[in-house]
mmCIF file of C-alpha atoms in Angstrom:
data_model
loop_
_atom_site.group_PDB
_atom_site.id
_atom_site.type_symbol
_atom_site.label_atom_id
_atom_site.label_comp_id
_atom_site.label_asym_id
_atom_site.label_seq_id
_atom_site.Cartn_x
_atom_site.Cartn_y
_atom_site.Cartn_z
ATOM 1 C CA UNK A 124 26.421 32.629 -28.858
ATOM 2 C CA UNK A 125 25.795 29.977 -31.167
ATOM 3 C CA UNK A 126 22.475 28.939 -30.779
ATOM 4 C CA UNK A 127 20.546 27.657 -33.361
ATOM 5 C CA UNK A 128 16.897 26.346 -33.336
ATOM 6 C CA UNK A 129 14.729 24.915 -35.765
ATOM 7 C CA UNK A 130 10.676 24.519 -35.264
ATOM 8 C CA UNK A 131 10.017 20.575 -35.680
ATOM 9 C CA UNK A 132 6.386 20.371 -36.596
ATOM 10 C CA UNK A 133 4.329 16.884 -35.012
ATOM 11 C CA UNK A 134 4.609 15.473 -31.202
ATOM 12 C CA UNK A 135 5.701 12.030 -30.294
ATOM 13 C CA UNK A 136 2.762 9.919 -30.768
ATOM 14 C CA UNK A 137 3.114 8.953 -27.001
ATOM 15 C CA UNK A 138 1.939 12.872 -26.238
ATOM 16 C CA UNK A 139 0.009 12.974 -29.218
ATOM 17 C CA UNK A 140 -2.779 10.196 -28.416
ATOM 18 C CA UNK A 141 -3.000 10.772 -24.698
ATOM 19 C CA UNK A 142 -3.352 14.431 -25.062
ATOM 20 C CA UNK A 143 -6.495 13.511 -27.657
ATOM 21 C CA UNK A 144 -8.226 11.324 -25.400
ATOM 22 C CA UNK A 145 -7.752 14.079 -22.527
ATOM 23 C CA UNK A 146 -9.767 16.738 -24.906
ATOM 24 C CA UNK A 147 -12.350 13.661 -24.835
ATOM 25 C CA UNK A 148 -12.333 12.864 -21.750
ATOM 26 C CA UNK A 149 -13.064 16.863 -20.705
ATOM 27 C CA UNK A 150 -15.501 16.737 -23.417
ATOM 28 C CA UNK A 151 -16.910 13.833 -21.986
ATOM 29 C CA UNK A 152 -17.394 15.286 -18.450
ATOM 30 C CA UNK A 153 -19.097 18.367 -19.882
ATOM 31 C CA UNK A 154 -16.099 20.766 -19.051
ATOM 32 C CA UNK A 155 -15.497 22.068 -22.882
ATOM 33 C CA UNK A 156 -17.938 22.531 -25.040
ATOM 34 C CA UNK A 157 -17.134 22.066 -28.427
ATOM 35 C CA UNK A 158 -18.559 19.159 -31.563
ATOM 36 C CA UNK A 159 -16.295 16.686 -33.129
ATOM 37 C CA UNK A 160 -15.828 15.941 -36.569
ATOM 38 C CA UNK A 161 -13.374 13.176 -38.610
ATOM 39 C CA UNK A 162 -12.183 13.348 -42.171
ATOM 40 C CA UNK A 163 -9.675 11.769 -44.440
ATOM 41 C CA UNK A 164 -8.160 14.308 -46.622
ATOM 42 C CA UNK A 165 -5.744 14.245 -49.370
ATOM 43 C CA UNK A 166 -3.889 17.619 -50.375
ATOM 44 C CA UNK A 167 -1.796 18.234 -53.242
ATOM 45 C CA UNK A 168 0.489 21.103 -52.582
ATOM 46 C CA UNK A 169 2.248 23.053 -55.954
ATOM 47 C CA UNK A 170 4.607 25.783 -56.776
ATOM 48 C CA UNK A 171 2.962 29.117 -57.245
ATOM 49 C CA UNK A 172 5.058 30.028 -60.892
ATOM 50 C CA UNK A 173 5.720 34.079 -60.780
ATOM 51 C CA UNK A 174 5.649 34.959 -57.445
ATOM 52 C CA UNK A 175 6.159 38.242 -56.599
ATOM 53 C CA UNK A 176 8.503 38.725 -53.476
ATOM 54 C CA UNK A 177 6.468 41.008 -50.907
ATOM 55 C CA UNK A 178 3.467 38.086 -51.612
ATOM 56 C CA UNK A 179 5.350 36.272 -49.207
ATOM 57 C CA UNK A 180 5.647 32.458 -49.101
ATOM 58 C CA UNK A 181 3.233 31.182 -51.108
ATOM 59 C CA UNK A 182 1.656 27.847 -52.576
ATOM 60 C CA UNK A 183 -1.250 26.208 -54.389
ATOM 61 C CA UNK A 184 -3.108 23.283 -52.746
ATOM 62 C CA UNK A 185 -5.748 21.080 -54.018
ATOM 63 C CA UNK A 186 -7.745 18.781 -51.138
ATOM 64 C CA UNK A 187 -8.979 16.046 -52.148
ATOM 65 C CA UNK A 188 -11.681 13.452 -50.077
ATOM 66 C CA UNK A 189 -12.167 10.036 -50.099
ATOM 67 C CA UNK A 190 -15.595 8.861 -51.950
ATOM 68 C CA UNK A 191 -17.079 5.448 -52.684
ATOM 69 C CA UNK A 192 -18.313 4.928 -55.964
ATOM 70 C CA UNK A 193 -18.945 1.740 -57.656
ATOM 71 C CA UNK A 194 -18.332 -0.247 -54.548
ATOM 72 C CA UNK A 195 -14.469 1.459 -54.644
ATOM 73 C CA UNK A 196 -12.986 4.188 -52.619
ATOM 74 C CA UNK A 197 -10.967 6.590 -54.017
ATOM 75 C CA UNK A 198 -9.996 10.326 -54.315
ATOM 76 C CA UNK A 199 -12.246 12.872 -55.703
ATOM 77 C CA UNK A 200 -11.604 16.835 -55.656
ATOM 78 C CA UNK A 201 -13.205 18.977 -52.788
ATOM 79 C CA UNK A 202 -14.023 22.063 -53.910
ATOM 80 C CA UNK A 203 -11.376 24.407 -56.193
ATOM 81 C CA UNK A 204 -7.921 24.681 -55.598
ATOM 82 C CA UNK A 205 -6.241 27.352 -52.517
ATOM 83 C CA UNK A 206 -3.822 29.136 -52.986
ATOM 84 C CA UNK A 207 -2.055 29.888 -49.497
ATOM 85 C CA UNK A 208 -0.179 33.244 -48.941
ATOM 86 C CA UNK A 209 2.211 32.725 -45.411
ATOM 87 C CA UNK A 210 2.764 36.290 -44.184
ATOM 88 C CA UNK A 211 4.319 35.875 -40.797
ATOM 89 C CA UNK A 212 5.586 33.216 -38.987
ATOM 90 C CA UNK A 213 6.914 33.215 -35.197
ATOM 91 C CA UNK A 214 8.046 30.287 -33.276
ATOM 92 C CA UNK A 215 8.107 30.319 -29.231
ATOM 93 C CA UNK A 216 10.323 28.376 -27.963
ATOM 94 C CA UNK A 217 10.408 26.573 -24.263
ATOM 95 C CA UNK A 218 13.762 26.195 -23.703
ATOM 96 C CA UNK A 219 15.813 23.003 -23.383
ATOM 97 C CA UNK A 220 15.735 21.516 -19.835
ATOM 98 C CA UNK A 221 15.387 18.065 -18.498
ATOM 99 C CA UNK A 222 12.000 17.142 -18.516
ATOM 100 C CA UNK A 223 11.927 15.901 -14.618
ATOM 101 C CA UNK A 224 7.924 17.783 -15.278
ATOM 102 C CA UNK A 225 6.573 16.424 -18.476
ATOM 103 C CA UNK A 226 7.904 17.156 -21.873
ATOM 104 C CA UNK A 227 8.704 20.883 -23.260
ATOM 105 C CA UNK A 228 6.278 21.910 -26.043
ATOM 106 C CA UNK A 229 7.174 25.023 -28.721
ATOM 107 C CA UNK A 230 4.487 26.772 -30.619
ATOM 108 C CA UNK A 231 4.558 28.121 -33.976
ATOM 109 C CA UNK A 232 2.157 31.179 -34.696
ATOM 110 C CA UNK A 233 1.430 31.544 -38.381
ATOM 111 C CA UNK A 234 -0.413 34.327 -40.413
ATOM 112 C CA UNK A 235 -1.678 32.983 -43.559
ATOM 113 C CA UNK A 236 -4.427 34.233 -46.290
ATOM 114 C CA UNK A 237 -6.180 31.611 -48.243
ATOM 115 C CA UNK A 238 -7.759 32.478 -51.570
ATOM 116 C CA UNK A 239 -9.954 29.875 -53.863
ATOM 117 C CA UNK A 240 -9.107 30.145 -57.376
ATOM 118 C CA UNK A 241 -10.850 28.925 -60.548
ATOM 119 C CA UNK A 242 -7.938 27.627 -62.226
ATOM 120 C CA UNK A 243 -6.522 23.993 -61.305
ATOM 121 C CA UNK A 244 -2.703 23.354 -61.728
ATOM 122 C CA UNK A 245 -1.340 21.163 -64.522
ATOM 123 C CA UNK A 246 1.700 19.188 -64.055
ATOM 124 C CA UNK A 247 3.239 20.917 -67.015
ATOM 125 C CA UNK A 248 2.889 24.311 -65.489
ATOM 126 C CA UNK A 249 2.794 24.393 -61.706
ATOM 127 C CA UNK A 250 5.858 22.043 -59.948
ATOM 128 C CA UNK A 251 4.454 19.108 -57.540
ATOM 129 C CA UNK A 252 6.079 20.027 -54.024
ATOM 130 C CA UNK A 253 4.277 17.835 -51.420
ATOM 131 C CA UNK A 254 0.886 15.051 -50.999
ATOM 132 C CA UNK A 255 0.042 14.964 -47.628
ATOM 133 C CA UNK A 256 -2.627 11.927 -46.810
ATOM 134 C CA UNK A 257 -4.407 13.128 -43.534
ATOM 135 C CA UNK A 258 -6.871 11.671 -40.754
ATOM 136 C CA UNK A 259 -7.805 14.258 -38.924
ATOM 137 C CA UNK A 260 -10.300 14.662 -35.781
ATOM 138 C CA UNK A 261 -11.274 18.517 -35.266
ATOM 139 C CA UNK A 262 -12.324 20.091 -31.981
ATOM 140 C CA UNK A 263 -14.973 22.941 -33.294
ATOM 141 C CA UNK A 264 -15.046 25.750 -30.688
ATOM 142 C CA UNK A 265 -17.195 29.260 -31.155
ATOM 143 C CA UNK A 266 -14.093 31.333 -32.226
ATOM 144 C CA UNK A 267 -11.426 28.359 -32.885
ATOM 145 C CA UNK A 268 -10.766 24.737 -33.896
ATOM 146 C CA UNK A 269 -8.025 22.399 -32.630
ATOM 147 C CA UNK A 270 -6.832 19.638 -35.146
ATOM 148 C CA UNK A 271 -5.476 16.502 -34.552
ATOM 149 C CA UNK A 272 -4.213 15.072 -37.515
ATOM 150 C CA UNK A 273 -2.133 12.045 -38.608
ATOM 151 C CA UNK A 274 -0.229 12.899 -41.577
ATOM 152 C CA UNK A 275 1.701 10.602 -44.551
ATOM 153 C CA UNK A 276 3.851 12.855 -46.348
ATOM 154 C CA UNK A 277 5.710 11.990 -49.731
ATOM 155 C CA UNK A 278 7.895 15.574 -50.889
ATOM 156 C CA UNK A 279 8.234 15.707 -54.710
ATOM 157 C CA UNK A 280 8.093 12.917 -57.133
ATOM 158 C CA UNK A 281 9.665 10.873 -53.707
ATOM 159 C CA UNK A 282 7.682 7.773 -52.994
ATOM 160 C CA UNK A 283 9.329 7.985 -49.248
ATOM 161 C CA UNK A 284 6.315 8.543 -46.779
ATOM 162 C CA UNK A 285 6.861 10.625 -43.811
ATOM 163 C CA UNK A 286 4.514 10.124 -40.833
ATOM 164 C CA UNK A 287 3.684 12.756 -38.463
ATOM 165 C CA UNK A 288 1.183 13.522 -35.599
ATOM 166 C CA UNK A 289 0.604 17.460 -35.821
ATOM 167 C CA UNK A 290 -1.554 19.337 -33.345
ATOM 168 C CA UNK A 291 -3.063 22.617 -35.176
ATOM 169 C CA UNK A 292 -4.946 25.685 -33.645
ATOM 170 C CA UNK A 293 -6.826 27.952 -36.080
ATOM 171 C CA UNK A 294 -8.535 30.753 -35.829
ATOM 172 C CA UNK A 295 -12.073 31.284 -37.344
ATOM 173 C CA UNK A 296 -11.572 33.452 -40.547
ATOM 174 C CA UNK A 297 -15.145 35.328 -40.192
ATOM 175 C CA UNK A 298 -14.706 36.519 -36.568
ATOM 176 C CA UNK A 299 -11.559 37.736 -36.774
ATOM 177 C CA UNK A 300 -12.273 40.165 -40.232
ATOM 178 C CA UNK A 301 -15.128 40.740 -38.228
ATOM 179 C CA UNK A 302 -13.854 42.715 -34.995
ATOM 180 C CA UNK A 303 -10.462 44.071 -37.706
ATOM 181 C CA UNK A 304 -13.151 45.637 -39.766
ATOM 182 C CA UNK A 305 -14.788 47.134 -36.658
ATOM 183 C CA UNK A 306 -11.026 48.021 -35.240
ATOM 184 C CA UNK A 307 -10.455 49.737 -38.531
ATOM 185 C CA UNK A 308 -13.999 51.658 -38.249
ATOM 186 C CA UNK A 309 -13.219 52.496 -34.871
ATOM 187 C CA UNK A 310 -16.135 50.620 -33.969
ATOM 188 C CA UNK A 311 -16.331 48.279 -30.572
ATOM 189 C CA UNK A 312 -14.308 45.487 -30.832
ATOM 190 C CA UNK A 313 -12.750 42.347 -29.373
ATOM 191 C CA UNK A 314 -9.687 41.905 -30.953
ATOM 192 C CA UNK A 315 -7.490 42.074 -28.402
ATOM 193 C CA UNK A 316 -9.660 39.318 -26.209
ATOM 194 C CA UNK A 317 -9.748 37.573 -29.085
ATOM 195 C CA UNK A 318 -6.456 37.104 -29.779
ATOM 196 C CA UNK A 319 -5.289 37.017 -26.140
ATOM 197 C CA UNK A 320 -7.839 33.789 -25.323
ATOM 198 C CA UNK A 321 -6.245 32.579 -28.876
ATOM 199 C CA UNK A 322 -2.878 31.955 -28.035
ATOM 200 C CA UNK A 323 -4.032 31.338 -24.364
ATOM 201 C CA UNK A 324 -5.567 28.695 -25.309
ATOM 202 C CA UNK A 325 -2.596 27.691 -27.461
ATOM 203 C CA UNK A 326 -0.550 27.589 -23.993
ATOM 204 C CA UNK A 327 -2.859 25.601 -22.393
ATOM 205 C CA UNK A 328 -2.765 23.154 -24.913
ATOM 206 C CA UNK A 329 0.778 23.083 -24.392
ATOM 207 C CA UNK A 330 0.672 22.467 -20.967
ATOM 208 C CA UNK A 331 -2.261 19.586 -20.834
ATOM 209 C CA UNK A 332 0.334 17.577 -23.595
ATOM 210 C CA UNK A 333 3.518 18.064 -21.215
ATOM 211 C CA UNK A 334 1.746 16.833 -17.858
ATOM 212 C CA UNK A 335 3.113 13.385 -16.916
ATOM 213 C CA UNK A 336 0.466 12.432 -15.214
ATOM 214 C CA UNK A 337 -1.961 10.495 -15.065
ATOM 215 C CA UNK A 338 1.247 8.165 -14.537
ATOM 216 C CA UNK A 339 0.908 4.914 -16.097
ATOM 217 C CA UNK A 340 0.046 1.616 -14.261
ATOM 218 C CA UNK A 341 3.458 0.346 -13.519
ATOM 219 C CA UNK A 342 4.206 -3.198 -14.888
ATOM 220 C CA UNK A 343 3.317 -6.239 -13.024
ATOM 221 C CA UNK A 344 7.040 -8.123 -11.840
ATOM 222 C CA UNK A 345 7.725 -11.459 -11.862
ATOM 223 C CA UNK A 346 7.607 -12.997 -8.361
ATOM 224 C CA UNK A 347 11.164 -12.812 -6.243
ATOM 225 C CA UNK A 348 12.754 -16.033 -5.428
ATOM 226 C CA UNK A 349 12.557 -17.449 -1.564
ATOM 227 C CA UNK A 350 14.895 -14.763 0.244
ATOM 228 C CA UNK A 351 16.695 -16.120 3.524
ATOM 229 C CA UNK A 352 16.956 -12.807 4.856
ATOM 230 C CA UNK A 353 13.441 -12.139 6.115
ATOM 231 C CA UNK A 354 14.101 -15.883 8.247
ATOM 232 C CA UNK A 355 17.239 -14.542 9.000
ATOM 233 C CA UNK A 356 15.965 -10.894 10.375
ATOM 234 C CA UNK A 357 13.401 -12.438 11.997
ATOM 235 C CA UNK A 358 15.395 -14.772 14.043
ATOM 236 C CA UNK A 359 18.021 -11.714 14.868
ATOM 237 C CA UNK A 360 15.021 -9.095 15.915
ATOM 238 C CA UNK A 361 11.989 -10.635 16.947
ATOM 239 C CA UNK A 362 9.108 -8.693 17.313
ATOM 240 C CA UNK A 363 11.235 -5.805 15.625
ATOM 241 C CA UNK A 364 9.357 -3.937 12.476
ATOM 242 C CA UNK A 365 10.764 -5.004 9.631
ATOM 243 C CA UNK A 366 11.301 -2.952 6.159
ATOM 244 C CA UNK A 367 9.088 -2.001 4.156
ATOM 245 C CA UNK A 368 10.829 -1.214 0.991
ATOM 246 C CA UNK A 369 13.055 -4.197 -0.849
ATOM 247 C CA UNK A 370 14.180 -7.379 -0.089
ATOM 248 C CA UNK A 371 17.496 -6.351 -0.398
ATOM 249 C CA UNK A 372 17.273 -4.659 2.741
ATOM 250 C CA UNK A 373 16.998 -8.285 4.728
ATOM 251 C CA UNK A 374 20.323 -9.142 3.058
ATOM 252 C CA UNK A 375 22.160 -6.264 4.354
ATOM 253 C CA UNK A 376 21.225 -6.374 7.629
ATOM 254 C CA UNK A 377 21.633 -10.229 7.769
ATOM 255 C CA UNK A 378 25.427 -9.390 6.191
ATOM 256 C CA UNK A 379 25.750 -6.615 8.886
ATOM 257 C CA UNK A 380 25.317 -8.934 11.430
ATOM 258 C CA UNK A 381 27.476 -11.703 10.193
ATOM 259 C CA UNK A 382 29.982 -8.752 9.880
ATOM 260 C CA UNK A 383 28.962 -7.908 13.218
ATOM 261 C CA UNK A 384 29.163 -11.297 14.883
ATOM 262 C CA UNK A 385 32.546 -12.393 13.324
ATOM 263 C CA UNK A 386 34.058 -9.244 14.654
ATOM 264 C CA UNK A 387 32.735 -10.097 18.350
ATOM 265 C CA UNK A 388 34.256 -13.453 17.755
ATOM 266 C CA UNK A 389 37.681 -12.061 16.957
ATOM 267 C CA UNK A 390 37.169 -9.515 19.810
ATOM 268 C CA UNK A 391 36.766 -12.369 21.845
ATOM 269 C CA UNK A 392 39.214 -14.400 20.840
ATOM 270 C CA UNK A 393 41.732 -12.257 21.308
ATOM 271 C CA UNK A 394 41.194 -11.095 24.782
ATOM 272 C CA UNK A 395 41.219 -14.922 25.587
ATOM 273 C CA UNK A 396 44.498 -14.735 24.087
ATOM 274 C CA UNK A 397 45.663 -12.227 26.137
ATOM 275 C CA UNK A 398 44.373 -13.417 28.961
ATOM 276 C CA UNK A 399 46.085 -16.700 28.712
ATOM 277 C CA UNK A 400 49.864 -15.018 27.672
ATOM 278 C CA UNK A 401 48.811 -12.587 30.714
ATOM 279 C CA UNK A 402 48.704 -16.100 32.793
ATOM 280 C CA UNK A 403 52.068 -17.556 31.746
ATOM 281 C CA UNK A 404 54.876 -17.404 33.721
#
């Protein structure tokens, strides 16, 4: 009745870097063929002035890459400035359960068009919304790319930095106008597979970062103290398997048989006791 949801973008970074080095490790073993690249990136995200409403949600972003010139690094433009039109958005949602099976993953599917323009925003025109500093390592497929990215994020003139670890799926541009201009020629096309083995292989994602295992190595203890209970189980059953799991199990059965043995004793004392009023005269 009242739910309410919200997509959080990013994973924990104890999903995040194990589910990296399992994309490696697959890559590694010559079970997914893809190539690898890094980058550092810096983007520069402004307010589009003048938007007209059925544009849909839209922004200006200038990327920027790290260069080394005169023995320093620092940021130089890539290329012209984007602007970024965000048509759809839908957001799947796993449900909230207790994760006895891993962790619960969402997904976000996003339709976007991204247009270079000649013109480069100017502080006095175009509002500063976000700078996003990202190190990113891309998995390059035939028809997709998955991103891993770390991301600093400062909103506004804010000089508070956000840090996020954001897994990213994207399509390839050129083969999907490809088989929608064939669709729309009614031409042969793939669209549908294309799509489908998309967002499959968004699930699957999903599912390699909420597997628990490989489990951790679990943590070396520090050694017990002397116990008197193995002695004392020893001496009670000789010969007699003895358990397996916890030391604590030693004390309780050498309590249960103190328990045991003081009752006898009682037991026995008072059947001499009524043996010997029995006797009286």
């Amino acid at each position: 009745k009242d739910f309410q949801y919200r997509f959080e973008p990013g994973l924990p970074p104890e999903i995040y870097a194990p589910l990296m080095k399992k994309l490696d490790a697959l890559r590694k073993e010559q079970q997914m063929e893809c190539s690898v690249t890094n980058e550092q990136t810096l983007d520069i995200t402004y307010e589009v002035p003048n938007v007209q409403k059925h544009t849909g949600r839209s922004s200006l972003r200038v990327s920027h890459q790290k260069v080394l010139e005169n023995e320093e690094k620092r940021w130089k433009v890539k290329g012209p400035a984007v602007l970024k039109n965000r048509f759809e958005v839908l957001d799947l949602f796993s449900g909230r359960s207790v994760p006895t099976k891993g962790p619960s993953i969402d997904l976000r599917v996003a339709l976007s068009a991204e247009v270079a323009v000649k013109d480069m925003p100017r502080s006095n025109t175009h509002k500063l919304l976000l700078k996003r500093e990202k190190h990113r390592r891309s998995y390059d497929f035939r028809a997709w790319r998955i991103d891993f990215t770390v991301v600093q994020s400062m909103h506004g003139d804010q000089l508070e930095k956000h840090l996020s670890y954001e897994v990213e799926l994207e399509l390839n541009a050129q083969i999907l106008r490809k088989n929608l201009e064939a669709k729309m020629s009614n031409k042969p096309h793939q669209l549908w597979e294309l799509l489908t083995d998309f967002l499959n292989a968004g699930r699957d994602l999903a599912v390699l970062a909420s597997e628990p295992c490989p489990l951790p190595v679990p943590p070396s203890l520090p050694q017990l103290p002397p116990d008197e209970g193995r002695p004392a189980y020893q001496r009670e059953l000789p010969g007699m398997p003895e358990p397996l799991i916890g030391h604590y199990l030693y004390r309780l059965a050498e309590g249960g048989w103190k328990h045991g043995k003081r009752k006898a004793e009682h037991a026995e004392q008072a059947a001499d006791a009524a043996a010997d009023a029995a006797a009286e005269p």
